[in-house]
């Protein structure tokens, strides 16, 4: 009887522990999903009141920062618009952020109208400029706005103008990686509109060299209502690229998802995709006010 009692006690303890484990895993919800990547991207450079790049990197909630924007190119001198941020300290801040394993890209384009690539040669010229001015290329004739700091790649955020020749730009930039062994210093991402396809970026995406796609599920009432449908289209169309869910940090922006709905409604859906990459947040200033990334980093 003593042996049987001990066995019954052991069985009861095992079942109790199993029940506790099941409860903990269930409570973890989407955060314990197999698709969790822990990747949170943010756009920085849109508001001087957002603080410095170094401050953003010290927030502890970003794994990837996109500096925005180089918003004049294709005619005249390429020009940065960083909303009044002083350029001087950014080079040192880039190196500091990279020392914390945060990747940094420069986004070209944006909401303005002072950019285009009217010819294949203009695309090649811009690619060369980006390589030597911001990436791993160095030559005396090209000024480097951020000094010796080397960004990790370039993001295409093309909202205006014709679609011509962004594929030429992407393949030309990618070609510089042949000079290196074991790393790709000219990485590529694209920040697209949510409705698939994005006509201005389709040709560039078709090159296969853009490894990260940030889909903007905001600023469009249709996308706010039918985001799952569009998400499925993007993830199916580019299985070799990591797809990121682009969301606004401000509740004033169409497409804002309250943290509770992010946890219960968005994350469980997007993490089912094999090429789910993480969450992209627009943008640092709004996020500084709302701490949206504080929720996103837990569940991404």
PDB file of C-alpha atoms in Angstrom, residues 69-294:
ATOM      1  CA  UNK A  69      15.171  60.694 -45.595  1.00  0.00           C
ATOM      2  CA  UNK A  70      17.510  61.348 -48.486  1.00  0.00           C
ATOM      3  CA  UNK A  71      14.653  63.116 -50.246  1.00  0.00           C
ATOM      4  CA  UNK A  72      16.305  64.871 -53.194  1.00  0.00           C
ATOM      5  CA  UNK A  73      17.985  62.838 -55.928  1.00  0.00           C
ATOM      6  CA  UNK A  74      17.878  62.171 -59.654  1.00  0.00           C
ATOM      7  CA  UNK A  75      18.191  65.853 -60.546  1.00  0.00           C
ATOM      8  CA  UNK A  76      20.608  68.083 -58.742  1.00  0.00           C
ATOM      9  CA  UNK A  77      22.687  67.282 -55.703  1.00  0.00           C
ATOM     10  CA  UNK A  78      21.368  64.486 -53.433  1.00  0.00           C
ATOM     11  CA  UNK A  79      20.131  66.078 -50.218  1.00  0.00           C
ATOM     12  CA  UNK A  80      19.281  64.857 -46.721  1.00  0.00           C
ATOM     13  CA  UNK A  81      16.269  66.084 -44.762  1.00  0.00           C
ATOM     14  CA  UNK A  82      16.556  65.048 -41.109  1.00  0.00           C
ATOM     15  CA  UNK A  83      14.092  67.572 -39.690  1.00  0.00           C
ATOM     16  CA  UNK A  84      16.676  69.902 -38.223  1.00  0.00           C
ATOM     17  CA  UNK A  85      18.839  67.280 -36.515  1.00  0.00           C
ATOM     18  CA  UNK A  86      22.490  68.411 -36.479  1.00  0.00           C
ATOM     19  CA  UNK A  87      24.505  66.202 -38.834  1.00  0.00           C
ATOM     20  CA  UNK A  88      27.755  66.444 -36.865  1.00  0.00           C
ATOM     21  CA  UNK A  89      27.052  63.925 -34.067  1.00  0.00           C
ATOM     22  CA  UNK A  90      25.277  61.344 -36.220  1.00  0.00           C
ATOM     23  CA  UNK A  91      28.412  59.542 -37.386  1.00  0.00           C
ATOM     24  CA  UNK A  92      29.506  58.805 -33.815  1.00  0.00           C
ATOM     25  CA  UNK A  93      25.932  57.847 -32.921  1.00  0.00           C
ATOM     26  CA  UNK A  94      25.830  55.355 -35.801  1.00  0.00           C
ATOM     27  CA  UNK A  95      28.953  53.615 -34.537  1.00  0.00           C
ATOM     28  CA  UNK A  96      27.562  53.620 -31.003  1.00  0.00           C
ATOM     29  CA  UNK A  97      24.300  52.039 -32.145  1.00  0.00           C
ATOM     30  CA  UNK A  98      26.116  49.402 -34.173  1.00  0.00           C
ATOM     31  CA  UNK A  99      28.187  48.538 -31.103  1.00  0.00           C
ATOM     32  CA  UNK A 100      24.847  47.621 -29.497  1.00  0.00           C
ATOM     33  CA  UNK A 101      24.058  45.294 -32.441  1.00  0.00           C
ATOM     34  CA  UNK A 102      21.460  47.691 -33.859  1.00  0.00           C
ATOM     35  CA  UNK A 103      21.433  47.862 -37.647  1.00  0.00           C
ATOM     36  CA  UNK A 104      21.006  51.203 -39.423  1.00  0.00           C
ATOM     37  CA  UNK A 105      19.762  51.910 -42.944  1.00  0.00           C
ATOM     38  CA  UNK A 106      19.286  55.181 -44.818  1.00  0.00           C
ATOM     39  CA  UNK A 107      15.878  55.584 -46.442  1.00  0.00           C
ATOM     40  CA  UNK A 108      15.638  57.357 -49.771  1.00  0.00           C
ATOM     41  CA  UNK A 109      12.477  59.010 -51.086  1.00  0.00           C
ATOM     42  CA  UNK A 110       9.678  59.769 -48.649  1.00  0.00           C
ATOM     43  CA  UNK A 111       6.547  61.885 -49.041  1.00  0.00           C
ATOM     44  CA  UNK A 112       8.208  64.700 -51.017  1.00  0.00           C
ATOM     45  CA  UNK A 113       8.270  65.231 -54.778  1.00  0.00           C
ATOM     46  CA  UNK A 114      11.891  66.254 -55.379  1.00  0.00           C
ATOM     47  CA  UNK A 115      13.211  62.859 -56.390  1.00  0.00           C
ATOM     48  CA  UNK A 116      13.095  60.566 -59.406  1.00  0.00           C
ATOM     49  CA  UNK A 117      15.317  58.317 -61.515  1.00  0.00           C
ATOM     50  CA  UNK A 118      14.600  59.434 -65.085  1.00  0.00           C
ATOM     51  CA  UNK A 119      17.287  57.250 -66.715  1.00  0.00           C
ATOM     52  CA  UNK A 120      19.267  54.093 -66.051  1.00  0.00           C
ATOM     53  CA  UNK A 121      22.371  56.255 -65.767  1.00  0.00           C
ATOM     54  CA  UNK A 122      20.788  58.392 -63.052  1.00  0.00           C
ATOM     55  CA  UNK A 123      20.031  55.185 -61.116  1.00  0.00           C
ATOM     56  CA  UNK A 124      23.619  53.994 -61.498  1.00  0.00           C
ATOM     57  CA  UNK A 125      24.955  57.389 -60.450  1.00  0.00           C
ATOM     58  CA  UNK A 126      22.766  57.425 -57.334  1.00  0.00           C
ATOM     59  CA  UNK A 127      23.815  53.884 -56.402  1.00  0.00           C
ATOM     60  CA  UNK A 128      27.471  54.877 -56.679  1.00  0.00           C
ATOM     61  CA  UNK A 129      26.859  57.987 -54.604  1.00  0.00           C
ATOM     62  CA  UNK A 130      25.101  56.020 -51.860  1.00  0.00           C
ATOM     63  CA  UNK A 131      27.875  53.440 -51.799  1.00  0.00           C
ATOM     64  CA  UNK A 132      30.669  55.974 -51.439  1.00  0.00           C
ATOM     65  CA  UNK A 133      28.829  58.546 -49.301  1.00  0.00           C
ATOM     66  CA  UNK A 134      27.070  56.306 -46.774  1.00  0.00           C
ATOM     67  CA  UNK A 135      28.080  52.663 -47.108  1.00  0.00           C
ATOM     68  CA  UNK A 136      31.421  50.832 -47.212  1.00  0.00           C
ATOM     69  CA  UNK A 137      32.905  52.681 -50.188  1.00  0.00           C
ATOM     70  CA  UNK A 138      35.409  55.467 -49.597  1.00  0.00           C
ATOM     71  CA  UNK A 139      36.908  57.839 -52.153  1.00  0.00           C
ATOM     72  CA  UNK A 140      38.319  61.344 -51.680  1.00  0.00           C
ATOM     73  CA  UNK A 141      36.012  62.932 -54.248  1.00  0.00           C
ATOM     74  CA  UNK A 142      32.795  61.964 -52.407  1.00  0.00           C
ATOM     75  CA  UNK A 143      31.833  63.761 -49.217  1.00  0.00           C
ATOM     76  CA  UNK A 144      30.548  61.502 -46.449  1.00  0.00           C
ATOM     77  CA  UNK A 145      27.875  63.367 -44.398  1.00  0.00           C
ATOM     78  CA  UNK A 146      28.268  60.937 -41.481  1.00  0.00           C
ATOM     79  CA  UNK A 147      32.048  60.785 -41.685  1.00  0.00           C
ATOM     80  CA  UNK A 148      33.739  57.395 -41.505  1.00  0.00           C
ATOM     81  CA  UNK A 149      30.632  55.685 -40.106  1.00  0.00           C
ATOM     82  CA  UNK A 150      29.283  53.052 -42.501  1.00  0.00           C
ATOM     83  CA  UNK A 151      25.565  52.353 -42.588  1.00  0.00           C
ATOM     84  CA  UNK A 152      24.361  48.792 -43.073  1.00  0.00           C
ATOM     85  CA  UNK A 153      22.151  49.398 -46.074  1.00  0.00           C
ATOM     86  CA  UNK A 154      19.610  51.417 -48.032  1.00  0.00           C
ATOM     87  CA  UNK A 155      15.815  51.478 -47.784  1.00  0.00           C
ATOM     88  CA  UNK A 156      13.554  52.400 -50.709  1.00  0.00           C
ATOM     89  CA  UNK A 157      10.557  54.485 -49.620  1.00  0.00           C
ATOM     90  CA  UNK A 158       9.220  55.581 -52.989  1.00  0.00           C
ATOM     91  CA  UNK A 159       5.881  57.374 -52.732  1.00  0.00           C
ATOM     92  CA  UNK A 160       6.040  59.659 -55.746  1.00  0.00           C
ATOM     93  CA  UNK A 161       7.202  59.779 -59.335  1.00  0.00           C
ATOM     94  CA  UNK A 162       7.461  57.009 -61.932  1.00  0.00           C
ATOM     95  CA  UNK A 163       8.661  53.505 -61.119  1.00  0.00           C
ATOM     96  CA  UNK A 164      11.458  53.535 -63.677  1.00  0.00           C
ATOM     97  CA  UNK A 165      14.940  52.318 -62.836  1.00  0.00           C
ATOM     98  CA  UNK A 166      14.701  51.542 -59.120  1.00  0.00           C
ATOM     99  CA  UNK A 167      15.548  47.996 -60.166  1.00  0.00           C
ATOM    100  CA  UNK A 168      18.765  49.319 -61.723  1.00  0.00           C
ATOM    101  CA  UNK A 169      19.561  51.153 -58.491  1.00  0.00           C
ATOM    102  CA  UNK A 170      18.981  48.034 -56.386  1.00  0.00           C
ATOM    103  CA  UNK A 171      21.051  45.669 -58.536  1.00  0.00           C
ATOM    104  CA  UNK A 172      23.894  48.189 -58.859  1.00  0.00           C
ATOM    105  CA  UNK A 173      24.085  48.645 -55.088  1.00  0.00           C
ATOM    106  CA  UNK A 174      23.932  44.896 -54.504  1.00  0.00           C
ATOM    107  CA  UNK A 175      26.755  44.328 -56.991  1.00  0.00           C
ATOM    108  CA  UNK A 176      29.196  46.037 -54.633  1.00  0.00           C
ATOM    109  CA  UNK A 177      28.857  43.078 -52.268  1.00  0.00           C
ATOM    110  CA  UNK A 178      30.930  40.971 -54.680  1.00  0.00           C
ATOM    111  CA  UNK A 179      33.984  42.798 -53.383  1.00  0.00           C
ATOM    112  CA  UNK A 180      33.461  41.320 -49.919  1.00  0.00           C
ATOM    113  CA  UNK A 181      33.597  37.798 -48.566  1.00  0.00           C
ATOM    114  CA  UNK A 182      31.271  36.666 -45.803  1.00  0.00           C
ATOM    115  CA  UNK A 183      29.242  39.881 -45.475  1.00  0.00           C
ATOM    116  CA  UNK A 184      26.919  42.125 -47.459  1.00  0.00           C
ATOM    117  CA  UNK A 185      27.640  45.792 -46.628  1.00  0.00           C
ATOM    118  CA  UNK A 186      25.141  46.990 -49.254  1.00  0.00           C
ATOM    119  CA  UNK A 187      21.939  45.481 -47.892  1.00  0.00           C
ATOM    120  CA  UNK A 188      18.537  46.486 -49.248  1.00  0.00           C
ATOM    121  CA  UNK A 189      15.060  46.985 -47.825  1.00  0.00           C
ATOM    122  CA  UNK A 190      11.859  48.501 -49.174  1.00  0.00           C
ATOM    123  CA  UNK A 191       9.051  50.277 -47.343  1.00  0.00           C
ATOM    124  CA  UNK A 192       5.948  49.726 -49.420  1.00  0.00           C
ATOM    125  CA  UNK A 193       2.345  50.815 -49.413  1.00  0.00           C
ATOM    126  CA  UNK A 194       0.082  48.131 -48.046  1.00  0.00           C
ATOM    127  CA  UNK A 195      -1.990  47.425 -51.143  1.00  0.00           C
ATOM    128  CA  UNK A 196      -0.328  44.679 -53.130  1.00  0.00           C
ATOM    129  CA  UNK A 197       1.407  45.233 -55.457  1.00  0.00           C
ATOM    130  CA  UNK A 198       3.151  48.552 -54.950  1.00  0.00           C
ATOM    131  CA  UNK A 199       3.607  49.700 -58.576  1.00  0.00           C
ATOM    132  CA  UNK A 200       6.538  51.990 -57.824  1.00  0.00           C
ATOM    133  CA  UNK A 201       8.568  49.220 -56.198  1.00  0.00           C
ATOM    134  CA  UNK A 202       7.485  46.074 -58.040  1.00  0.00           C
ATOM    135  CA  UNK A 203      10.414  46.076 -60.441  1.00  0.00           C
ATOM    136  CA  UNK A 204      12.924  46.668 -57.673  1.00  0.00           C
ATOM    137  CA  UNK A 205      11.392  43.871 -55.586  1.00  0.00           C
ATOM    138  CA  UNK A 206      11.487  41.549 -58.594  1.00  0.00           C
ATOM    139  CA  UNK A 207      15.308  41.719 -58.595  1.00  0.00           C
ATOM    140  CA  UNK A 208      15.369  39.473 -55.528  1.00  0.00           C
ATOM    141  CA  UNK A 209      18.052  41.534 -53.771  1.00  0.00           C
ATOM    142  CA  UNK A 210      15.685  43.272 -51.333  1.00  0.00           C
ATOM    143  CA  UNK A 211      15.707  41.061 -48.267  1.00  0.00           C
ATOM    144  CA  UNK A 212      13.439  43.096 -45.957  1.00  0.00           C
ATOM    145  CA  UNK A 213      10.019  44.519 -46.840  1.00  0.00           C
ATOM    146  CA  UNK A 214       8.250  46.909 -44.448  1.00  0.00           C
ATOM    147  CA  UNK A 215       4.583  46.987 -45.412  1.00  0.00           C
ATOM    148  CA  UNK A 216       2.816  50.162 -44.213  1.00  0.00           C
ATOM    149  CA  UNK A 217      -0.519  49.075 -42.816  1.00  0.00           C
ATOM    150  CA  UNK A 218      -1.460  52.643 -41.944  1.00  0.00           C
ATOM    151  CA  UNK A 219      -2.569  55.869 -43.561  1.00  0.00           C
ATOM    152  CA  UNK A 220      -5.142  53.999 -45.647  1.00  0.00           C
ATOM    153  CA  UNK A 221      -8.654  53.130 -44.469  1.00  0.00           C
ATOM    154  CA  UNK A 222      -8.863  50.146 -46.822  1.00  0.00           C
ATOM    155  CA  UNK A 223      -5.718  48.640 -45.351  1.00  0.00           C
ATOM    156  CA  UNK A 224      -6.931  49.173 -41.818  1.00  0.00           C
ATOM    157  CA  UNK A 225      -9.995  47.092 -42.680  1.00  0.00           C
ATOM    158  CA  UNK A 226      -8.429  44.440 -44.914  1.00  0.00           C
ATOM    159  CA  UNK A 227      -4.892  44.168 -43.572  1.00  0.00           C
ATOM    160  CA  UNK A 228      -4.983  40.360 -43.246  1.00  0.00           C
ATOM    161  CA  UNK A 229      -5.860  39.970 -46.907  1.00  0.00           C
ATOM    162  CA  UNK A 230      -2.993  42.235 -47.976  1.00  0.00           C
ATOM    163  CA  UNK A 231      -0.551  40.625 -45.517  1.00  0.00           C
ATOM    164  CA  UNK A 232      -1.214  37.233 -47.080  1.00  0.00           C
ATOM    165  CA  UNK A 233      -0.519  38.639 -50.550  1.00  0.00           C
ATOM    166  CA  UNK A 234       2.830  40.159 -49.526  1.00  0.00           C
ATOM    167  CA  UNK A 235       4.100  37.116 -47.664  1.00  0.00           C
ATOM    168  CA  UNK A 236       3.107  34.808 -50.524  1.00  0.00           C
ATOM    169  CA  UNK A 237       4.628  37.012 -53.225  1.00  0.00           C
ATOM    170  CA  UNK A 238       8.079  37.339 -51.635  1.00  0.00           C
ATOM    171  CA  UNK A 239       8.849  34.106 -49.739  1.00  0.00           C
ATOM    172  CA  UNK A 240      12.598  34.797 -49.781  1.00  0.00           C
ATOM    173  CA  UNK A 241      12.236  38.208 -48.090  1.00  0.00           C
ATOM    174  CA  UNK A 242      11.404  38.924 -44.461  1.00  0.00           C
ATOM    175  CA  UNK A 243       8.112  40.827 -44.248  1.00  0.00           C
ATOM    176  CA  UNK A 244       7.513  43.356 -41.460  1.00  0.00           C
ATOM    177  CA  UNK A 245       4.181  44.686 -40.225  1.00  0.00           C
ATOM    178  CA  UNK A 246       4.300  48.495 -40.434  1.00  0.00           C
ATOM    179  CA  UNK A 247       2.164  50.178 -37.759  1.00  0.00           C
ATOM    180  CA  UNK A 248       1.870  53.757 -36.441  1.00  0.00           C
ATOM    181  CA  UNK A 249       2.820  54.606 -32.871  1.00  0.00           C
ATOM    182  CA  UNK A 250       0.252  57.407 -32.758  1.00  0.00           C
ATOM    183  CA  UNK A 251      -3.439  56.778 -32.204  1.00  0.00           C
ATOM    184  CA  UNK A 252      -4.091  59.836 -34.393  1.00  0.00           C
ATOM    185  CA  UNK A 253      -2.933  57.926 -37.472  1.00  0.00           C
ATOM    186  CA  UNK A 254      -5.304  55.751 -39.501  1.00  0.00           C
ATOM    187  CA  UNK A 255      -4.377  52.141 -38.927  1.00  0.00           C
ATOM    188  CA  UNK A 256      -3.374  52.513 -35.274  1.00  0.00           C
ATOM    189  CA  UNK A 257      -3.774  49.247 -33.367  1.00  0.00           C
ATOM    190  CA  UNK A 258      -4.192  49.453 -29.604  1.00  0.00           C
ATOM    191  CA  UNK A 259      -1.658  47.244 -27.749  1.00  0.00           C
ATOM    192  CA  UNK A 260      -4.333  44.779 -26.648  1.00  0.00           C
ATOM    193  CA  UNK A 261      -5.432  44.224 -30.244  1.00  0.00           C
ATOM    194  CA  UNK A 262      -1.812  44.022 -31.370  1.00  0.00           C
ATOM    195  CA  UNK A 263      -1.332  41.165 -28.907  1.00  0.00           C
ATOM    196  CA  UNK A 264      -4.544  39.267 -29.515  1.00  0.00           C
ATOM    197  CA  UNK A 265      -5.479  40.247 -33.073  1.00  0.00           C
ATOM    198  CA  UNK A 266      -2.355  40.977 -35.114  1.00  0.00           C
ATOM    199  CA  UNK A 267       0.593  39.047 -33.714  1.00  0.00           C
ATOM    200  CA  UNK A 268      -1.032  35.576 -33.759  1.00  0.00           C
ATOM    201  CA  UNK A 269      -1.959  36.086 -37.435  1.00  0.00           C
ATOM    202  CA  UNK A 270       1.295  37.461 -38.838  1.00  0.00           C
ATOM    203  CA  UNK A 271       3.538  35.022 -36.988  1.00  0.00           C
ATOM    204  CA  UNK A 272       1.999  32.136 -38.910  1.00  0.00           C
ATOM    205  CA  UNK A 273       3.908  33.260 -42.004  1.00  0.00           C
ATOM    206  CA  UNK A 274       7.258  31.537 -42.469  1.00  0.00           C
ATOM    207  CA  UNK A 275       8.784  34.818 -43.645  1.00  0.00           C
ATOM    208  CA  UNK A 276       7.389  37.019 -40.866  1.00  0.00           C
ATOM    209  CA  UNK A 277      10.177  39.431 -39.906  1.00  0.00           C
ATOM    210  CA  UNK A 278       8.866  41.569 -37.067  1.00  0.00           C
ATOM    211  CA  UNK A 279       7.156  44.911 -36.485  1.00  0.00           C
ATOM    212  CA  UNK A 280       8.028  48.232 -38.090  1.00  0.00           C
ATOM    213  CA  UNK A 281       6.973  51.376 -36.213  1.00  0.00           C
ATOM    214  CA  UNK A 282       6.263  54.790 -37.704  1.00  0.00           C
ATOM    215  CA  UNK A 283       7.941  56.780 -36.207  1.00  0.00           C
ATOM    216  CA  UNK A 284      10.363  57.563 -33.352  1.00  0.00           C
ATOM    217  CA  UNK A 285       8.759  60.837 -32.191  1.00  0.00           C
ATOM    218  CA  UNK A 286       5.282  59.301 -31.855  1.00  0.00           C
ATOM    219  CA  UNK A 287       6.760  56.212 -30.253  1.00  0.00           C
ATOM    220  CA  UNK A 288       8.576  58.340 -27.703  1.00  0.00           C
ATOM    221  CA  UNK A 289       5.198  59.721 -26.638  1.00  0.00           C
ATOM    222  CA  UNK A 290       3.295  56.436 -26.583  1.00  0.00           C
ATOM    223  CA  UNK A 291       5.993  53.820 -25.873  1.00  0.00           C
ATOM    224  CA  UNK A 292       4.343  51.613 -28.485  1.00  0.00           C
ATOM    225  CA  UNK A 293       7.639  49.800 -29.083  1.00  0.00           C
ATOM    226  CA  UNK A 294       7.663  48.814 -25.424  1.00  0.00           C
TER     227      UNK A 294
END
